[in-house]
Short mmCIF file of C-alpha atoms in Angstrom, two decimals:
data_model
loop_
_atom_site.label_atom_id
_atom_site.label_comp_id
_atom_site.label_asym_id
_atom_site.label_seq_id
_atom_site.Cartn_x
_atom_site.Cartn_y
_atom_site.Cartn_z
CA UNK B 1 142.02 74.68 93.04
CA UNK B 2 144.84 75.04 95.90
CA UNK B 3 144.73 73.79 99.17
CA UNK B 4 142.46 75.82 101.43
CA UNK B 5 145.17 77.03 103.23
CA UNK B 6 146.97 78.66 100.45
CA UNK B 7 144.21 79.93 98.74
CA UNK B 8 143.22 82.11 101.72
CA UNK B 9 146.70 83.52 101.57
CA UNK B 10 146.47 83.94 98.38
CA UNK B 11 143.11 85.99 99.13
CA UNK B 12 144.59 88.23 101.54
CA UNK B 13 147.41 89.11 99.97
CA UNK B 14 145.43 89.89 96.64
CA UNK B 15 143.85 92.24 98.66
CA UNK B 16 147.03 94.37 99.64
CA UNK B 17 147.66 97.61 97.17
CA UNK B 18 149.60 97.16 94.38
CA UNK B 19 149.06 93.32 94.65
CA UNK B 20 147.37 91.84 91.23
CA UNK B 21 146.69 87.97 91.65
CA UNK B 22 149.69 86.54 89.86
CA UNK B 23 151.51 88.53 92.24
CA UNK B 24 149.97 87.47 95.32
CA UNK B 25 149.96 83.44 93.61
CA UNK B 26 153.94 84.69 93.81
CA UNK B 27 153.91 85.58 96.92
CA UNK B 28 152.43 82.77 98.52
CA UNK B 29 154.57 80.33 96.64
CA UNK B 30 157.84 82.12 98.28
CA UNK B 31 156.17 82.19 101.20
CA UNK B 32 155.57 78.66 101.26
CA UNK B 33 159.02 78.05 100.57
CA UNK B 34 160.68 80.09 102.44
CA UNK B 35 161.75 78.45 105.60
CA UNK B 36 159.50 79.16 108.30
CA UNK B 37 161.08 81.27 110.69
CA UNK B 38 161.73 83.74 108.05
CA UNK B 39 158.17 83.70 106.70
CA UNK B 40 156.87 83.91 110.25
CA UNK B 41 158.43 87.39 111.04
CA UNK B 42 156.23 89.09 108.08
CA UNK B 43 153.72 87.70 110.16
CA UNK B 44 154.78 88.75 113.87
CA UNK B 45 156.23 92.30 111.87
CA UNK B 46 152.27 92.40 111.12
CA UNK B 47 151.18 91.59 114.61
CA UNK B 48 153.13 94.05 116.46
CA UNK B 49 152.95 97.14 114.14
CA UNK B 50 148.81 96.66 114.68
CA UNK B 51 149.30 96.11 118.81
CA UNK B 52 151.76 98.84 119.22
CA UNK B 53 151.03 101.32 116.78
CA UNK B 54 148.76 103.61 116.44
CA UNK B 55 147.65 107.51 115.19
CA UNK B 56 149.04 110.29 117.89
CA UNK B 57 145.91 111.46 119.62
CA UNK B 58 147.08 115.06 118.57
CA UNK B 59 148.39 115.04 114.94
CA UNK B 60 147.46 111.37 113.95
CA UNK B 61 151.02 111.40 113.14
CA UNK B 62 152.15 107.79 113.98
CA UNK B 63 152.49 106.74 117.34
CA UNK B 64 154.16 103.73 119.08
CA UNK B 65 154.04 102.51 122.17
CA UNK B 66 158.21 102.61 123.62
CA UNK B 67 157.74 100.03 125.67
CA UNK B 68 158.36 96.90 123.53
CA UNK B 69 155.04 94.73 123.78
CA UNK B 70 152.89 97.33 125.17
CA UNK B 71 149.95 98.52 123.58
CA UNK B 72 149.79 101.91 121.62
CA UNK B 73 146.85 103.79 124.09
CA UNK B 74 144.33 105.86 123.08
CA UNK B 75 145.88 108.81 124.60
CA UNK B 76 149.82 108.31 122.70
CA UNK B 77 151.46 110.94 121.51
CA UNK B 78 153.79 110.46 118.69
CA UNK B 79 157.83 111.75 119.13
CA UNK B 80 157.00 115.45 117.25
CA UNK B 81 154.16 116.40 119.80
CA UNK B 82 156.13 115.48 123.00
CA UNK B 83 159.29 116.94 122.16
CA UNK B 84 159.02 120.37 123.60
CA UNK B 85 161.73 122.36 121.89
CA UNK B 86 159.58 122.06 118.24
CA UNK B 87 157.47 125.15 117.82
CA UNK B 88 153.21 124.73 118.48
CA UNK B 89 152.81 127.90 116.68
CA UNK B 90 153.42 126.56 113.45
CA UNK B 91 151.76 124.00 112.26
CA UNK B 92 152.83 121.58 108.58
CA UNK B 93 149.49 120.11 107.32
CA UNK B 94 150.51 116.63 105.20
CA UNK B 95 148.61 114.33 103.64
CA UNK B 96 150.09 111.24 104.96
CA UNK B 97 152.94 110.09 108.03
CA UNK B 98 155.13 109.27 105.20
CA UNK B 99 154.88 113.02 104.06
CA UNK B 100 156.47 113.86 107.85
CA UNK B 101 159.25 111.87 107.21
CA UNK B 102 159.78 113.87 103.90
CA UNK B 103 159.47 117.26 105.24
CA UNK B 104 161.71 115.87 108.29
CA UNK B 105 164.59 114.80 106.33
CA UNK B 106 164.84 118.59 105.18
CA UNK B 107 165.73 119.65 108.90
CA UNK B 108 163.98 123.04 107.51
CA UNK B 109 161.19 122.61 109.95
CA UNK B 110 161.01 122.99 113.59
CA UNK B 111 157.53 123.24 114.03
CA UNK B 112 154.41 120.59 114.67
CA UNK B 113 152.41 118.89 111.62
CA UNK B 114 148.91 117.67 111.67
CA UNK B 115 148.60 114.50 109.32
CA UNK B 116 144.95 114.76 107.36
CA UNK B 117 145.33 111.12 106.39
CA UNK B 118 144.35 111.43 102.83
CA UNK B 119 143.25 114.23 100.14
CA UNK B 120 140.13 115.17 99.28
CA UNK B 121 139.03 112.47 95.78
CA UNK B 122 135.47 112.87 95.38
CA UNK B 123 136.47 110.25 92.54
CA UNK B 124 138.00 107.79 95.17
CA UNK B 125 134.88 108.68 97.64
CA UNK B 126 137.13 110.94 99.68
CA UNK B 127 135.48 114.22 101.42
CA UNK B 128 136.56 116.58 104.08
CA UNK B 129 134.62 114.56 106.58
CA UNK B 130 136.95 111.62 106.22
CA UNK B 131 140.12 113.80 106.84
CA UNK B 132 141.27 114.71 110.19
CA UNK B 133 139.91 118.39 109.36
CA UNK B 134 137.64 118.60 112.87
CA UNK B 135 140.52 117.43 115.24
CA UNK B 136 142.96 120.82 112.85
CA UNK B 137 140.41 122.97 113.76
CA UNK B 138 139.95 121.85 117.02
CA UNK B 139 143.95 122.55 117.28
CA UNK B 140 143.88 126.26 116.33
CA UNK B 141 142.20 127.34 119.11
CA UNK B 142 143.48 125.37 121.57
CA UNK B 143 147.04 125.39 120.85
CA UNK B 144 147.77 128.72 119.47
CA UNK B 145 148.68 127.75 116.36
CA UNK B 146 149.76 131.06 114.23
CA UNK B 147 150.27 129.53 110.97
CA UNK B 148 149.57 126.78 108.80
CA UNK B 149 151.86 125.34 106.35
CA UNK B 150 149.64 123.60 103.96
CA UNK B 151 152.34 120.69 102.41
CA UNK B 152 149.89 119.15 100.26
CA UNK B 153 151.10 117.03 96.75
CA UNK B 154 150.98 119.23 93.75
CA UNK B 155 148.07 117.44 92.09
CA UNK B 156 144.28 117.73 91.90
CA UNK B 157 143.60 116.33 95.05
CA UNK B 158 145.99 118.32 96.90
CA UNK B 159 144.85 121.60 94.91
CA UNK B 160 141.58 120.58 96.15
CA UNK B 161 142.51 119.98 99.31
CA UNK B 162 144.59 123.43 100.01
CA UNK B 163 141.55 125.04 98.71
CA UNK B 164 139.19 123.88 100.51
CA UNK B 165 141.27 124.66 103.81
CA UNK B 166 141.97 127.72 103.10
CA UNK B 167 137.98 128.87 101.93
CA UNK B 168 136.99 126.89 105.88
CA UNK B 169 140.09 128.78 107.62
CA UNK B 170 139.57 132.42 105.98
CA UNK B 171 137.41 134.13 108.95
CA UNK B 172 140.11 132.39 111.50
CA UNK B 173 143.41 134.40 113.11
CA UNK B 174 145.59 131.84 111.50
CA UNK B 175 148.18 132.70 108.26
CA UNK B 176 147.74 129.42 105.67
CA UNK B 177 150.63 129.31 102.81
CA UNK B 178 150.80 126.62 100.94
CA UNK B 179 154.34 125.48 99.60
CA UNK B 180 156.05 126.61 96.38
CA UNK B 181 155.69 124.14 93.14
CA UNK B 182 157.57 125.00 90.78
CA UNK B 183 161.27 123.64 88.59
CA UNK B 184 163.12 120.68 91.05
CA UNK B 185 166.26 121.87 91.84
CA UNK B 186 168.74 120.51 89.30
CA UNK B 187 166.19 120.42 86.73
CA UNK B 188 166.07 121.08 83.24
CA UNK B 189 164.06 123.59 81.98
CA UNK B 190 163.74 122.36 78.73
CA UNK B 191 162.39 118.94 80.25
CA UNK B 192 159.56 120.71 82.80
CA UNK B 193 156.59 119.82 81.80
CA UNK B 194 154.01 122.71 81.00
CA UNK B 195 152.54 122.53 83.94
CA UNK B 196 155.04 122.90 86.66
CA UNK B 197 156.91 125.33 84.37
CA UNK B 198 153.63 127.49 84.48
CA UNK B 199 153.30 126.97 88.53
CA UNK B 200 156.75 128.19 88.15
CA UNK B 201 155.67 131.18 86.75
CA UNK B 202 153.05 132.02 88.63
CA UNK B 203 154.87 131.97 91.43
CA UNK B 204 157.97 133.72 90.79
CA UNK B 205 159.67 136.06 93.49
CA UNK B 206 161.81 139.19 93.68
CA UNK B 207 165.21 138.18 93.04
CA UNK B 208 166.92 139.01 96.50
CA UNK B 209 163.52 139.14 98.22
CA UNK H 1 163.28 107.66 110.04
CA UNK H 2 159.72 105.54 110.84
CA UNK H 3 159.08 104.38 114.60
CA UNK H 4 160.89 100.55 114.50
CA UNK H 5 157.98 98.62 114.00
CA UNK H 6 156.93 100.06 111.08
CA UNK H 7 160.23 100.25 109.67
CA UNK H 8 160.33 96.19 110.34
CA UNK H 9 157.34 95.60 108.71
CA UNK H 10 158.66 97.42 105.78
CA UNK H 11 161.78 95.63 105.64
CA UNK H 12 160.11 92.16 105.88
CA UNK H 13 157.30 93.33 103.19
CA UNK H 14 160.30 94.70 100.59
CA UNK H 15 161.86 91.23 100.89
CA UNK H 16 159.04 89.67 99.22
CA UNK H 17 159.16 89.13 95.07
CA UNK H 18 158.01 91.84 93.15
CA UNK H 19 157.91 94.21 96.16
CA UNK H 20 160.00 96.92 95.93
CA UNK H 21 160.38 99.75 98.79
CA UNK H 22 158.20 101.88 97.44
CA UNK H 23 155.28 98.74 97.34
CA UNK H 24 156.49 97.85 100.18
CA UNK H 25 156.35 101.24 102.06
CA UNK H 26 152.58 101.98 100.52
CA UNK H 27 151.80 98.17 102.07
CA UNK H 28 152.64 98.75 105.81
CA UNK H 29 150.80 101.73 105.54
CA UNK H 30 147.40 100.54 104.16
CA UNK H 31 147.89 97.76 106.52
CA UNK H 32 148.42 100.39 109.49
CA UNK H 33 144.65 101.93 108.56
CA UNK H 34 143.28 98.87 107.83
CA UNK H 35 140.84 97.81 110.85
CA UNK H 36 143.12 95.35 113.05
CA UNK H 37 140.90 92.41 112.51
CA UNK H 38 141.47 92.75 108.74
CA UNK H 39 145.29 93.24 108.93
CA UNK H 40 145.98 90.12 111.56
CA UNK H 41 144.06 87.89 109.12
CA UNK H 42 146.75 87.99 106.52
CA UNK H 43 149.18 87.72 109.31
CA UNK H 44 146.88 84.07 110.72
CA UNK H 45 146.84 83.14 107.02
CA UNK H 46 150.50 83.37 106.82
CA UNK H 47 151.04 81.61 109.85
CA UNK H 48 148.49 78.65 109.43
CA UNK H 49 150.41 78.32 105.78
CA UNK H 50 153.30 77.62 107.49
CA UNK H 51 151.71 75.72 110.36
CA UNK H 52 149.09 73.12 108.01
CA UNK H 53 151.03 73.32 104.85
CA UNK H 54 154.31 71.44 103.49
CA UNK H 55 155.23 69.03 100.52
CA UNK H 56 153.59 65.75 99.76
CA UNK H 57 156.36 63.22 100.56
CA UNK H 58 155.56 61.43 97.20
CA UNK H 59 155.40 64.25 94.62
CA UNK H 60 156.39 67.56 96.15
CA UNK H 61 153.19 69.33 95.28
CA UNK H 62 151.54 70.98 98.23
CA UNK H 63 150.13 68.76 100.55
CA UNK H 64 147.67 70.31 103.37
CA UNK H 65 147.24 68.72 106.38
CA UNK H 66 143.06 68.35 106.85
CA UNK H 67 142.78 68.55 110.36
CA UNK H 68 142.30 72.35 111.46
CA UNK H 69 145.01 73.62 113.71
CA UNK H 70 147.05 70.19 113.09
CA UNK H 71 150.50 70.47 111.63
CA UNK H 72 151.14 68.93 108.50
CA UNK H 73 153.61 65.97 109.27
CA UNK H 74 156.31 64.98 107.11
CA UNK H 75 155.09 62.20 106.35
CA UNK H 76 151.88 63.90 104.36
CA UNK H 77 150.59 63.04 101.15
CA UNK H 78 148.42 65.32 98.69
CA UNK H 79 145.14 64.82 97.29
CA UNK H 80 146.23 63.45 93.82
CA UNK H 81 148.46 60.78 95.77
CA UNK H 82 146.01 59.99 98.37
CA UNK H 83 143.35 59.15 95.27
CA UNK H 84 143.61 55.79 94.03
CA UNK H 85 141.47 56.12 91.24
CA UNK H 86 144.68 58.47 89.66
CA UNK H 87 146.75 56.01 87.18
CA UNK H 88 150.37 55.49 88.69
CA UNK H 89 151.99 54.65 85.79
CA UNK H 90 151.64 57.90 84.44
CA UNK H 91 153.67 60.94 86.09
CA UNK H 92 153.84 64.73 84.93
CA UNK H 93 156.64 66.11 86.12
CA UNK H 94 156.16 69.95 86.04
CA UNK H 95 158.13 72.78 87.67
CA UNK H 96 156.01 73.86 90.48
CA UNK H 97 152.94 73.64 92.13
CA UNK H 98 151.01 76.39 90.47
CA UNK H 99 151.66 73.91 86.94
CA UNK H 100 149.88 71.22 88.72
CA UNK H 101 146.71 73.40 88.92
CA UNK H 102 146.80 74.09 84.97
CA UNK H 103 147.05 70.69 83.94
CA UNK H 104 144.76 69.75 86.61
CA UNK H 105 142.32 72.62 84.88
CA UNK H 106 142.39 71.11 81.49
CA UNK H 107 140.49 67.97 82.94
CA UNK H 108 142.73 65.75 80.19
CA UNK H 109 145.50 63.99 82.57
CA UNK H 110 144.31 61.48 85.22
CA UNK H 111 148.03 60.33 85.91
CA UNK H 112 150.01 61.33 89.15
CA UNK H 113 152.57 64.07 89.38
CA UNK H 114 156.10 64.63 90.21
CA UNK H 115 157.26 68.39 91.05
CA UNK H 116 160.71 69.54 90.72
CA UNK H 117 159.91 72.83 92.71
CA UNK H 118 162.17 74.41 90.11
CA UNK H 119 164.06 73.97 86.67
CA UNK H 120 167.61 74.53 85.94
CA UNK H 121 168.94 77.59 85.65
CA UNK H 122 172.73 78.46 85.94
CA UNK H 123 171.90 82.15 86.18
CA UNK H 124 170.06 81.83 89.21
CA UNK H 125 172.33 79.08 90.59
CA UNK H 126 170.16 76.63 90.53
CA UNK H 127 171.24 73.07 89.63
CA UNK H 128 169.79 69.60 89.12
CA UNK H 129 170.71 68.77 92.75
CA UNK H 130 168.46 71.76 93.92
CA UNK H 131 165.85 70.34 92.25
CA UNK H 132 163.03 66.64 93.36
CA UNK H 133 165.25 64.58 90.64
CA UNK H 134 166.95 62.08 93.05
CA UNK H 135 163.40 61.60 94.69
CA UNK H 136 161.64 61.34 90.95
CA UNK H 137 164.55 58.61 89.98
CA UNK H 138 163.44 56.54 93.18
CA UNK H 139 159.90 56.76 92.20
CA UNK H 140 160.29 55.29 89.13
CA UNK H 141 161.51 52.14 89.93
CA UNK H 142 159.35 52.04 93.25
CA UNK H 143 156.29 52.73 91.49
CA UNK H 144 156.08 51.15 88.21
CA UNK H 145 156.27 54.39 86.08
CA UNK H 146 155.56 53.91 82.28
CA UNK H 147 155.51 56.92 81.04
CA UNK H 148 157.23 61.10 81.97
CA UNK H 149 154.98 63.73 80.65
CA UNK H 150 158.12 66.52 80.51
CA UNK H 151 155.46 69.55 81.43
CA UNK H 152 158.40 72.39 81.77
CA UNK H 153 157.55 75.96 80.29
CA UNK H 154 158.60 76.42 76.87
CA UNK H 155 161.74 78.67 77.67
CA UNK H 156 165.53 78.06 78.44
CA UNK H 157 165.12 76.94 81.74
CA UNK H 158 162.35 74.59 80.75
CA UNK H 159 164.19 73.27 77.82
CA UNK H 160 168.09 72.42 79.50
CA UNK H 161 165.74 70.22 82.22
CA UNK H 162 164.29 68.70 79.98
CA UNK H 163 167.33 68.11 78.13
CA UNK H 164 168.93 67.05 81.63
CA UNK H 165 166.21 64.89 82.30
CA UNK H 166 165.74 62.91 78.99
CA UNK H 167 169.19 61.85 79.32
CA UNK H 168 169.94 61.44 82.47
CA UNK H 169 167.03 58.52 81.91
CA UNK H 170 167.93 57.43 78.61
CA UNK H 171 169.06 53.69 79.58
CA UNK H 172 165.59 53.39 82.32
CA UNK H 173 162.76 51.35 80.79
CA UNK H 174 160.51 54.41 81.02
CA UNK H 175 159.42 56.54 77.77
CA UNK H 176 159.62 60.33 78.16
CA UNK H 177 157.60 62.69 76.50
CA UNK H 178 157.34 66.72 76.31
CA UNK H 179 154.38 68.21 75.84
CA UNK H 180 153.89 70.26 72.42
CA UNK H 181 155.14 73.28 72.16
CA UNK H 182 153.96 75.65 69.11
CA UNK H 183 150.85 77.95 68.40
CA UNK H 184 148.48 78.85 70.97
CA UNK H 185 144.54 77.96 70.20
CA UNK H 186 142.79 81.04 68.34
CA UNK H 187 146.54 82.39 67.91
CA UNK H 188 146.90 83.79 64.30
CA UNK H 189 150.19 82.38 62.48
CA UNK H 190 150.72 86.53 61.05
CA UNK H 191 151.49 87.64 64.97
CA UNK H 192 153.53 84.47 65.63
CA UNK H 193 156.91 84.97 66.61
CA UNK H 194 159.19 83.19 64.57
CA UNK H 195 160.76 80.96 67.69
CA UNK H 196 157.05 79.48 68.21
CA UNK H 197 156.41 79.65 64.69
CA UNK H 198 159.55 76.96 64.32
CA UNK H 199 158.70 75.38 66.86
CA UNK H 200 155.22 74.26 65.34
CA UNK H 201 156.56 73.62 62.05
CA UNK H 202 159.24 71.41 64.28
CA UNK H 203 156.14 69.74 65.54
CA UNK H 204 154.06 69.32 62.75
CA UNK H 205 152.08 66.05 63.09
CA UNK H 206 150.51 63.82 60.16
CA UNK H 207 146.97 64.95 59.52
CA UNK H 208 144.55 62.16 60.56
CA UNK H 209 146.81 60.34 62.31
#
């Protein structure tokens, strides 16, 4: 029913996550009157993160390229992997980039992370051959790595996903942990949920261990 | 904490209704593993919007301009407009766009259109000189209107332009008309609420006639 033109934007933006097609009909309305300039830089904010970004050729961490309008190469490294101070000897497994960021903002960490770039879903069509398990592997031997820190989410695919790391990594010299789940800090016991509370159990410690 | 062009692309995707940072975090990320060719098309789409796309001249509905590539001039008219078969003494003024395509769907209304690309609404700030009204006024003497079809949503904003309009054009020689607001087809009176419940009793029409 709508011009050509808007329809197809209507298309692609249906298409994002999250995006139902009232919402993208929304979208494209505010986008159409928006004045241009400002609807243009979603558009150029599009065009450069997919010419100057791209997975770190080491930890498929993300990578950009520093020099503005330069392509992200093949061979980038992201910030993590060329700073030399952080530790190669450790290594934080995540899920996804966005799980770097989280363990980052802890300043607990000092070491390197490999980014898997999803879970293992069977139910979403998601097995360890689509994860960035090969290139980990690949990483213990040549980079000395002494132990992995397996930061998964505490759900089913990250239970899956610790588990089936740690059955592949058994025979190799590498320590995996995985990390606690248990109460949030400045939560309320009485509010946990049975399952965390029983993670909590499960993994309780030796008070001034 | 994310490299800058990914932090841009968030910023311009959380500006965008219904997009909070969350949304708009999960976006640029599904759009940084989406293959490139997939990811610039909603960026081209965005951009030929703005390029082919603006407001018919006449009514203010979306007018595309059908040359490929070719900018849509200001002097554009839409589809309905351009079709002289459509009866010009008839106008529906609706809110926005998208309302053009409903009444369009019903198949019932072969008049011309008028769209105020809003409706008042003091919360929002919006007043009846953000809105088409000066350019709907000029029409009607220009074009021989008979006859406003008021075709507003049935909710404050809806009603107070109406209101605004009906007597702002009380002493014209046009008649204005709403369209009928009470129960919906295949609606059941029991699950009515009682404001469109009134409103149909409000309505109520001799039988037969």
């Amino acid at each position: 029913m709508y011009a050509s033109a808007v329809q197809d934007l209507i298309d692609e933006l249906g298409r994002l996550p999250g995006v139902g097609p009232k919402s993208a009909q929304r979208i494209a309305f505010h986008l159409l009157k928006l004045p241009s300039e400002d609807a243009l830089r979603l558009a150029a904010a599009i065009n450069t993160v997919k010419s100057r970004v791209s997975w770190c050729r080491r930890c498929f961490n993300i990578a950009e390229s520093d020099r503005p309008g330069a392509e992200a190469a093949p061979t980038t490294e992201c910030d993590i992997c060329r700073d030399e101070r952080r530790d190669a000897t450790v290594v934080c497994v995540v899920e996804e980039p966005k799980d770097v960021v989280a363990v980052e903002k802890t300043r607990e960490f000092r070491g390197r992370y490999h980014v898997l770039q999803g879970a293992i879903s069977p139910i979403d069509g998601v097995g360890p051959e689509q994860l960035r398990i090969r290139e980990l592997l690949a990483r213990i031997g040549n980079e000395g790595v002494e132990e992995l820190i397996l930061c998964f989410n505490p759900n089913i695919e990250g239970d899956a996903t610790a588990l089936y790391l740690s059955k592949l990594l058994q025979d190799l010299p590498v320590r995996v942990t995985r990390i606690a789940s248990g109460l949030p800090v400045g939560g309320d016991l009485e509010y946990a949920d049975e399952l965390t509370l029983g993670r909590a159990l499960e993994g309780r410690r030796e008070v001034g261990a």
